[in-house]
Short mmCIF file of C-alpha atoms in Angstrom, two decimals:
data_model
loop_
_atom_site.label_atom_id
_atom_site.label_comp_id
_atom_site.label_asym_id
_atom_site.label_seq_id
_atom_site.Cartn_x
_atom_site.Cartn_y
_atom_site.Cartn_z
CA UNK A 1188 -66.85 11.15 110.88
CA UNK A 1189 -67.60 14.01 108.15
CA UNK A 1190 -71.39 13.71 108.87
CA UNK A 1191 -70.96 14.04 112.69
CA UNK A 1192 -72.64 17.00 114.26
CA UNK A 1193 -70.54 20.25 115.49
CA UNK A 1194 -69.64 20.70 118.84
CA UNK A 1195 -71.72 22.64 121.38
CA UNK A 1196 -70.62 25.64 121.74
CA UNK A 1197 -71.00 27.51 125.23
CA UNK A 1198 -70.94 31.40 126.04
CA UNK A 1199 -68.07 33.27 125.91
CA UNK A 1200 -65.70 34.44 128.34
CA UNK A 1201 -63.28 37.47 128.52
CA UNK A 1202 -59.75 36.49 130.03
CA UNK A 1203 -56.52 38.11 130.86
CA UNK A 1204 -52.85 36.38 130.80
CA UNK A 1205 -50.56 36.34 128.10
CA UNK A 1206 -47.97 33.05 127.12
CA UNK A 1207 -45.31 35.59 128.27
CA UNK A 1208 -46.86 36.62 131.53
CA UNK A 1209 -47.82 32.40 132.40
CA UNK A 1210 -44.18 31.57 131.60
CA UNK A 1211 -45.25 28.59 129.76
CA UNK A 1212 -42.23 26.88 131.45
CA UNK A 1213 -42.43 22.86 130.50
CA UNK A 1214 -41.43 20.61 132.78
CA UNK A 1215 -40.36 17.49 130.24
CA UNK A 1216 -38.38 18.57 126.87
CA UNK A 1217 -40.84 18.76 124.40
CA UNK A 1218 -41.17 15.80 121.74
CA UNK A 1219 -38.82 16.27 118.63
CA UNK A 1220 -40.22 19.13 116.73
CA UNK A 1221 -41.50 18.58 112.81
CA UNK A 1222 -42.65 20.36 110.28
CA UNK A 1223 -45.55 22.74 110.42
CA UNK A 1224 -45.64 23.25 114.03
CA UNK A 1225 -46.33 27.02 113.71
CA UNK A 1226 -49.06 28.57 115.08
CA UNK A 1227 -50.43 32.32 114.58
CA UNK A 1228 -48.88 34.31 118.04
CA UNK A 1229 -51.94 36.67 118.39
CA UNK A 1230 -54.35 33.71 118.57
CA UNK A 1231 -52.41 31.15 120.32
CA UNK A 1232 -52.31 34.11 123.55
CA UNK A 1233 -55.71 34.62 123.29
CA UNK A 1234 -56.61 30.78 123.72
CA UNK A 1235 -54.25 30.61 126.54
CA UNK A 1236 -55.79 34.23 127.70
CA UNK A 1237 -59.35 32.22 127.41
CA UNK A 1238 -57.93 29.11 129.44
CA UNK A 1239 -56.30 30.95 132.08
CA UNK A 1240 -59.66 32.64 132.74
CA UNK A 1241 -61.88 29.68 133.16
CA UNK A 1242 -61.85 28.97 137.17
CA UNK A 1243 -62.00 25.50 136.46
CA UNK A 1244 -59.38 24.49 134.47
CA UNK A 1245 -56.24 23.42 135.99
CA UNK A 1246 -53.57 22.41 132.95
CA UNK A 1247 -53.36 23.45 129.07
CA UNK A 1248 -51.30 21.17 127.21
CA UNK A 1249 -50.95 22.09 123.41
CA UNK A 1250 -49.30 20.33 120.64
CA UNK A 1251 -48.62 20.07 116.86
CA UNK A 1252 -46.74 17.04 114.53
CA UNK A 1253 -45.17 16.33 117.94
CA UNK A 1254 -44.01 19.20 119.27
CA UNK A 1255 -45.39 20.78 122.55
CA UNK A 1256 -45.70 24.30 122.24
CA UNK A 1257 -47.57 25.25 125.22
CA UNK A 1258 -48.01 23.19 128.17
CA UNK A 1259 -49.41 25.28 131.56
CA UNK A 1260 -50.82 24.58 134.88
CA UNK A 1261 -52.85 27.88 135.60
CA UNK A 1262 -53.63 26.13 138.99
CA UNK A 1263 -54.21 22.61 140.55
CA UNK A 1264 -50.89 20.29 140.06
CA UNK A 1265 -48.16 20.80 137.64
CA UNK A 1266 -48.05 19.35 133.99
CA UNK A 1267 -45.86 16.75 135.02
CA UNK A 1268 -47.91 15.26 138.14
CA UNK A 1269 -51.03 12.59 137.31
CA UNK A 1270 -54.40 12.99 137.64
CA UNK A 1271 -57.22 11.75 137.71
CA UNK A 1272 -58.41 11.82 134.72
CA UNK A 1273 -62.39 10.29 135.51
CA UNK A 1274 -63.43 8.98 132.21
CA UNK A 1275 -60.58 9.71 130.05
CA UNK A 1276 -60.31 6.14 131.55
CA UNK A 1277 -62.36 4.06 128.49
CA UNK A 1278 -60.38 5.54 125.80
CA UNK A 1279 -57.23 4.05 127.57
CA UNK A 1280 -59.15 0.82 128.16
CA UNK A 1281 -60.33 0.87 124.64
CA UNK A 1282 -56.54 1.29 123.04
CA UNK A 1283 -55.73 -2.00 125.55
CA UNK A 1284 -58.85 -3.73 123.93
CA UNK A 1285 -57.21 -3.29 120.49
CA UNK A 1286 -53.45 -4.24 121.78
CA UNK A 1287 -54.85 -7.34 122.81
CA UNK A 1288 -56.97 -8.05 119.89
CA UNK A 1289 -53.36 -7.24 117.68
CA UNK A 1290 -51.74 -9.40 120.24
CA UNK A 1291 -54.37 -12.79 119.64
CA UNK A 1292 -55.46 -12.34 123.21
CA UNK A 1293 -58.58 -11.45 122.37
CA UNK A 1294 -60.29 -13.15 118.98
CA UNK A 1295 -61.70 -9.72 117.94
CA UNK A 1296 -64.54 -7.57 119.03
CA UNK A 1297 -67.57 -9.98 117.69
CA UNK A 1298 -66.46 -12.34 120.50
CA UNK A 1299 -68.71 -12.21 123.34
CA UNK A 1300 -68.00 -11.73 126.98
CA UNK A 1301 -69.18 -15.29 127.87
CA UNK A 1302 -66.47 -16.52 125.36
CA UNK A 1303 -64.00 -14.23 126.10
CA UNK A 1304 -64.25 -14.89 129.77
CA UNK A 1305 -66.38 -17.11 130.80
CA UNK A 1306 -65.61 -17.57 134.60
CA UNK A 1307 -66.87 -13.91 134.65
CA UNK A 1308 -70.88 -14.44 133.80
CA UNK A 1309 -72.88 -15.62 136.73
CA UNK A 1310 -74.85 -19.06 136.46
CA UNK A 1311 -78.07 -16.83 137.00
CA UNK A 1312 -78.45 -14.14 134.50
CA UNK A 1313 -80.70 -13.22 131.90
CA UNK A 1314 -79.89 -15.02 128.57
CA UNK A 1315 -79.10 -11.81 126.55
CA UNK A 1316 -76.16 -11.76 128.93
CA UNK A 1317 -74.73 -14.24 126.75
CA UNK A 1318 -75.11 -12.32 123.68
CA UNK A 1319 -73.12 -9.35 124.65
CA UNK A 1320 -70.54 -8.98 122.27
CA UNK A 1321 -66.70 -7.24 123.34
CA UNK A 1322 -68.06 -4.44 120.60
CA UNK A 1323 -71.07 -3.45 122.63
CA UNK A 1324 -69.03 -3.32 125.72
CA UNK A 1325 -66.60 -0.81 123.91
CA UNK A 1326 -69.48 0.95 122.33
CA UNK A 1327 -71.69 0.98 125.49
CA UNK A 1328 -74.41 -0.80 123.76
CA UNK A 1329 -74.36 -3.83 126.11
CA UNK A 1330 -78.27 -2.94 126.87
CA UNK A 1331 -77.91 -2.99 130.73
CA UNK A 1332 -79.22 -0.48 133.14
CA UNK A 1333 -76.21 1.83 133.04
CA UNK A 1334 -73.63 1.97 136.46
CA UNK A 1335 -73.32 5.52 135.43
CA UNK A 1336 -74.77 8.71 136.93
CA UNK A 1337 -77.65 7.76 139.63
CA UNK A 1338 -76.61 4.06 139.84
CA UNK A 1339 -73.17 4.42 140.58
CA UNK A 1340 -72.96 4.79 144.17
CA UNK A 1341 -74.87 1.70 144.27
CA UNK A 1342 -72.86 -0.23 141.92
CA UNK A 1343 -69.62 0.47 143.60
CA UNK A 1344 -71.14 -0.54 147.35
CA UNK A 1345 -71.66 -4.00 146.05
CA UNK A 1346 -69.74 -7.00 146.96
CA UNK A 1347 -69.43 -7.85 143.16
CA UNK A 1348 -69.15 -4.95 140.68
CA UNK A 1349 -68.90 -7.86 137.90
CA UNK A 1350 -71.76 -9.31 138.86
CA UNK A 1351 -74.22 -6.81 139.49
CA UNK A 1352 -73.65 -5.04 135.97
CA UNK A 1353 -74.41 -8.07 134.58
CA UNK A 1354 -77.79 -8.80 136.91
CA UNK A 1355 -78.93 -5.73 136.17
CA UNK A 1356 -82.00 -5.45 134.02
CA UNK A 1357 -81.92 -4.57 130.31
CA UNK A 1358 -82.52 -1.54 129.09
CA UNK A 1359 -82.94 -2.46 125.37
CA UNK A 1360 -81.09 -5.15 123.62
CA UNK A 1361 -77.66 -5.69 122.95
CA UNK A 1362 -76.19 -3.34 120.09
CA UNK A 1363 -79.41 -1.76 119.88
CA UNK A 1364 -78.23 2.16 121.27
CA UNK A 1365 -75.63 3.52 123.60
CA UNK A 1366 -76.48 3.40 127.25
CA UNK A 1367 -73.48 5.55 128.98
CA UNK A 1368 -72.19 3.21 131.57
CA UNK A 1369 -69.00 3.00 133.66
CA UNK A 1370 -70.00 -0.62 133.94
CA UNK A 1371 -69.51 -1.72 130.29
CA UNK A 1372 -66.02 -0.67 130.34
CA UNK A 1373 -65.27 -2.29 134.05
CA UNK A 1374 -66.54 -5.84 132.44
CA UNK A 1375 -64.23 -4.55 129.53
CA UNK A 1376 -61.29 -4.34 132.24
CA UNK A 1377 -62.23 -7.69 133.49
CA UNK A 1378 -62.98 -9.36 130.32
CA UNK A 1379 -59.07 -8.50 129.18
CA UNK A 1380 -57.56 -9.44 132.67
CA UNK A 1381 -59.44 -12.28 132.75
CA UNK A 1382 -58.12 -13.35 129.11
CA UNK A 1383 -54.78 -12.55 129.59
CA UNK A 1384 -54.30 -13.79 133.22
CA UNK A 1385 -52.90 -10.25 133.91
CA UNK A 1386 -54.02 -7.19 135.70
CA UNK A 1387 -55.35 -4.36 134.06
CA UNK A 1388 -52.90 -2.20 135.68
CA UNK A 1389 -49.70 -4.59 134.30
CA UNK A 1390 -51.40 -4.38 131.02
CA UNK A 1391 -51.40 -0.25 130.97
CA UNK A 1392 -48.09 -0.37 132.67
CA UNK A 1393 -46.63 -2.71 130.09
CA UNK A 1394 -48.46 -2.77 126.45
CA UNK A 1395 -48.27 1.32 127.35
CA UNK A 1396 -46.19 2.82 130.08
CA UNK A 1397 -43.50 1.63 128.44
CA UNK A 1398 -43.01 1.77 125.04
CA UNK A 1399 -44.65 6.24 125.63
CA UNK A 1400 -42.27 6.46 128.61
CA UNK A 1401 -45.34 7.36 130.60
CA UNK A 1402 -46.17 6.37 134.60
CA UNK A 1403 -49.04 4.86 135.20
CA UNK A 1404 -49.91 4.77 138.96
CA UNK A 1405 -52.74 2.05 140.30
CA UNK A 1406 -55.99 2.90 140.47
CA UNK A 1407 -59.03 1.79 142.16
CA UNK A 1408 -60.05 -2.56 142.46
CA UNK A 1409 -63.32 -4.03 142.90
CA UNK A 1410 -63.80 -6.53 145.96
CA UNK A 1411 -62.41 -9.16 143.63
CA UNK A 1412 -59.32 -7.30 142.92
CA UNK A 1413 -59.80 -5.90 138.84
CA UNK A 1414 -58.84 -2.98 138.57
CA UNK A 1415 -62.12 -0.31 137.11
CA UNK A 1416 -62.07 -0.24 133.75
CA UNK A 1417 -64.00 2.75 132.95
CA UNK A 1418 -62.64 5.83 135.73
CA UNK A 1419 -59.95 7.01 137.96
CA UNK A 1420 -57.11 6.30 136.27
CA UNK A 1421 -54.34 9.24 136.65
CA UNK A 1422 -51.72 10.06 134.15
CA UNK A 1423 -50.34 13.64 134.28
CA UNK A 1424 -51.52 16.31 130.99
CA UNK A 1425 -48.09 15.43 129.52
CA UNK A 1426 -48.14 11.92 129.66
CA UNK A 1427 -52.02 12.30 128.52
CA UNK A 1428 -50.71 14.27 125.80
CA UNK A 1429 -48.49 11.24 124.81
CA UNK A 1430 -50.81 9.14 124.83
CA UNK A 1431 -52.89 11.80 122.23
CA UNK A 1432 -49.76 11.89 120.21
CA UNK A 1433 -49.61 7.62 120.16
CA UNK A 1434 -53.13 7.86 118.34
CA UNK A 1435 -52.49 11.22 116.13
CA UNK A 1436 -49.59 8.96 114.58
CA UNK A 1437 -51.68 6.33 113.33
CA UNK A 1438 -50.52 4.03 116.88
CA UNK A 1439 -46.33 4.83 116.26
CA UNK A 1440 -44.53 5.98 118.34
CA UNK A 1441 -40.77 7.08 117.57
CA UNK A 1442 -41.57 4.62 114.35
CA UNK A 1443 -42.92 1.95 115.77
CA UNK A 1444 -46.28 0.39 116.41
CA UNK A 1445 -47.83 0.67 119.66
CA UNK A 1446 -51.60 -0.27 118.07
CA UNK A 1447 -52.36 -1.05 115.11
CA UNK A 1448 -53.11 1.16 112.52
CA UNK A 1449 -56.23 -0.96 111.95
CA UNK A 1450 -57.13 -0.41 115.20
CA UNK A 1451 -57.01 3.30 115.15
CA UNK A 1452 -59.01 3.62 111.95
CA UNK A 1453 -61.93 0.85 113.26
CA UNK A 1454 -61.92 2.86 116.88
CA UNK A 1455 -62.42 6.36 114.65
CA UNK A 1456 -65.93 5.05 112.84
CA UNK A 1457 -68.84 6.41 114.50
CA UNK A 1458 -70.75 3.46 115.52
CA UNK A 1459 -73.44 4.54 118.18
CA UNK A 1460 -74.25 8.36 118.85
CA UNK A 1461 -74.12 9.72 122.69
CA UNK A 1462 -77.47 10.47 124.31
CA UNK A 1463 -75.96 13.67 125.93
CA UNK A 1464 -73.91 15.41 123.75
CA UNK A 1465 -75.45 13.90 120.61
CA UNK A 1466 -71.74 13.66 119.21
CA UNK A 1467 -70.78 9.99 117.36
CA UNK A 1468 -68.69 7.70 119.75
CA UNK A 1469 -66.69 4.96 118.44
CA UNK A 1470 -64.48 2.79 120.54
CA UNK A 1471 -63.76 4.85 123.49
CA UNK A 1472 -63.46 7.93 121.20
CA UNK A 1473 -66.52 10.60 121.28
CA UNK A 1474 -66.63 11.77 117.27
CA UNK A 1475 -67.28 15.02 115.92
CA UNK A 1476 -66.54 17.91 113.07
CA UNK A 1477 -66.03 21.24 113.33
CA UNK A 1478 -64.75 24.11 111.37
CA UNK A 1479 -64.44 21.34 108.75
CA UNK A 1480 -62.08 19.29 110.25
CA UNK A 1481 -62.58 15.84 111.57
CA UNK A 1482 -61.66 15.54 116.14
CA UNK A 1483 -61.65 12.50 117.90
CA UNK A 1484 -62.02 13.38 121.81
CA UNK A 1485 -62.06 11.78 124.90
CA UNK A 1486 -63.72 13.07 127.89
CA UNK A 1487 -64.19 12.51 131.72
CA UNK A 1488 -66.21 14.38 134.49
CA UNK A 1489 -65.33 17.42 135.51
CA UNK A 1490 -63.51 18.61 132.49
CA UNK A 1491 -60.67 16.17 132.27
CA UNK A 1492 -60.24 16.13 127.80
CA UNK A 1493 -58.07 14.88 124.90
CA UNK A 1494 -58.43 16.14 121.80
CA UNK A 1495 -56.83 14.75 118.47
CA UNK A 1496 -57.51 16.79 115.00
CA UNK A 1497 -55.62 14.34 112.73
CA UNK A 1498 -56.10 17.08 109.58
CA UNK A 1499 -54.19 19.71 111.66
CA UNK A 1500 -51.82 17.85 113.31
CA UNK A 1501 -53.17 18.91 116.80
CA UNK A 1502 -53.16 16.92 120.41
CA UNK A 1503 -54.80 18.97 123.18
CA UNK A 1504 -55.02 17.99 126.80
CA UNK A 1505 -57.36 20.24 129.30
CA UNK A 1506 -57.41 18.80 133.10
CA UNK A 1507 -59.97 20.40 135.42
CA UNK A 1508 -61.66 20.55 138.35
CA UNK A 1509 -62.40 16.79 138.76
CA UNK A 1510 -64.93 17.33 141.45
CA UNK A 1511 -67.74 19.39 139.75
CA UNK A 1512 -69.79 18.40 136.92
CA UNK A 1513 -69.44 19.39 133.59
CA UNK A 1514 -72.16 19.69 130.81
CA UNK A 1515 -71.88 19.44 127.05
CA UNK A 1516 -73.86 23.16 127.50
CA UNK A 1517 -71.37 24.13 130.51
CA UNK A 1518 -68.44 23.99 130.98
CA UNK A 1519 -67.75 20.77 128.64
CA UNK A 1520 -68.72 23.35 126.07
CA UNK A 1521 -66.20 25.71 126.86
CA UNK A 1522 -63.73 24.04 126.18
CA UNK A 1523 -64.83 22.90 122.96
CA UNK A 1524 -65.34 26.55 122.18
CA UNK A 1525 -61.57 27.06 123.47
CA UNK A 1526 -60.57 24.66 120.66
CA UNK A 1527 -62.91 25.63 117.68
CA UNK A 1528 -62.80 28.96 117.97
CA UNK A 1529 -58.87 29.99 119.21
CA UNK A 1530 -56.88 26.81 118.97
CA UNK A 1531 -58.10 25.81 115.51
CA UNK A 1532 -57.66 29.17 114.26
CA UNK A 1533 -54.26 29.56 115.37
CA UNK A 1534 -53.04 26.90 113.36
CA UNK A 1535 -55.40 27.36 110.59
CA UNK A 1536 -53.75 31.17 110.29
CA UNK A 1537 -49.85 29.88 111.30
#
């Protein structure tokens, strides 16, 4: 990731609150506290000052080698209550993609879809179909028409999702460039269901919920009844920020593996490059640099992000107004001005 390019950075914004004044009360006792947790006072208040200023944010979790030292809902529900966290979704799908691989349910990401699950590919299909590989789906490189953005409402009125991903004309060819597409990741969903013989939803709930200690409600089904692999999953900022705190560690948690450390490493390579924020994306992780150090994010619409700097120890969770956009050069880039330029520094200066 050291080559990746910096985040986009959006105006500024004068704010007013203080850590004092917001209480910072946390709900859940924080995780057990390590070394190095420190951050500089002055310019830990002014990134919560900067959050609590930004209309659409509705939770600030903030954590460092495990320990949560912030954690705020400056409106919308309360750190401890899921929601939905849009797109957030495909990281989550991504880490069940690797369990399964370190579990032999899947053979590995060169597998294709047709081999992984065959029962899933209609009789009728182009043959490139055939060709997709579990990688592309994770990278988004599966070289359909994308699901996403203007074809969505469409895809999600049909009587097959499944099926009319996979009839839908090719963009380019498989593995060729990414193509951002709820889609890839709901034939993800299916693909792993499909292999295991288990819901999506038992899979979160079990290769997951319970070794974090996190609840993972249900979620939206297709007609057929899989569950959507790429969106509208809920988990609430703290249990998102467990889930940031499973991948800081290298896929441990309290000592022992949740996903493989291979896993974490292969999903942290920049393999493709997003056509809208121009950041690196791996599997299910957007890539990037900035102020030097290396940040794996995840993002969904609206605002909804978790960020991981490995080099600093950091896990950051931001939930926001799910129901508006929000642009790389908008909002999007707010917050990723909230981390670089406040968050960053405060434990850069602690």
């Amino acid at each position: 990731m050291t080559n990746n390019p910096p985040f986009r950075l959006g105006r500024r914004t004068v704010l007013a609150a203080t850590v004092a004044s917001l209480g910072c009360v946390l709900t859940r006792p924080p995780l057990a506290a390590q070394p190095g947790v420190a951050f500089d006072p002055a310019l830990l208040d002014r990134a919560i000052k900067r959050a609590a200023g930004l209309d659409r944010i509705h939770a600030l979790v903030i954590g460092r080698n495990g320990a949560v030292v912030s954690a705020e809902a400056f409106r919308g529900p309360a750190v401890n209550r899921a929601v939905n966290v849009k797109s957030v979704s495909k990281t989550i799908a991504a880490s069940l993609a690797g369990i399964a691989i370190d579990r032999g349910v899947l053979r590995g990401v060169d597998v294709t879809l047709a081999e992984a699950a065959p029962g899933l590919v209609p009789a009728a299909v182009d043959p490139r179909v055939r060709r997709i590989t579990i990688a592309d789906l994770l990278t988004m490189q599966a070289g359909l028409e994308p699901t996403s953005g203007p074809g969505y409402g469409r895809w999600i009125n049909s009587r097959n999702w499944v099926a009319d991903a996979l009839r839908r004309p090719f963009v380019t060819e498989p593995g060729a460039r990414m193509l951002y597409s709820t889609g890839s990741y709901h034939l993800l969903g299916a693909a792993l269901s499909s292999a295991s013989g288990r819901s999506l939803l038992s899979l979160a709930r079990d290769w997951l919920g319970e070794p974090l200690g996190i609840e993972v409600p249900s979620w939206t089904r297709d007609p057929q009844g899989f569950y959507l692999g790429g969106n509208n999953m809920a988990l609430s900022p703290l249990d998102l920020f467990r889930f940031g705190e499973l991948w800081r560690q290298g896929g441990l948690w309290n000592g022992r593996p949740v996903i493989s450390a291979a896993w974490v490493e292969a999903s942290w390579v920049p393999r493709t490059r997003s056509p809208f924020s121009g950041d690196d994306y791996g599997y299910g992780w957007f890539l990037a640099t900035a102020k030097g150090h290396r940040i794996a994010y995840a993002r969904g619409y609206g605002g909804q992000m978790l960020y991981v700097v490995p080099g600093l120890g950091l896990t950051v969770v931001v939930t926001s107004d799910p129901t508006r956009p929000a642009r790389s050069d908008g909002h999007v880039g707010l917050l990723n001005a909230l981390l670089t330029d406040d968050i960053i520094p405060a434990a850069e200066m602690a």
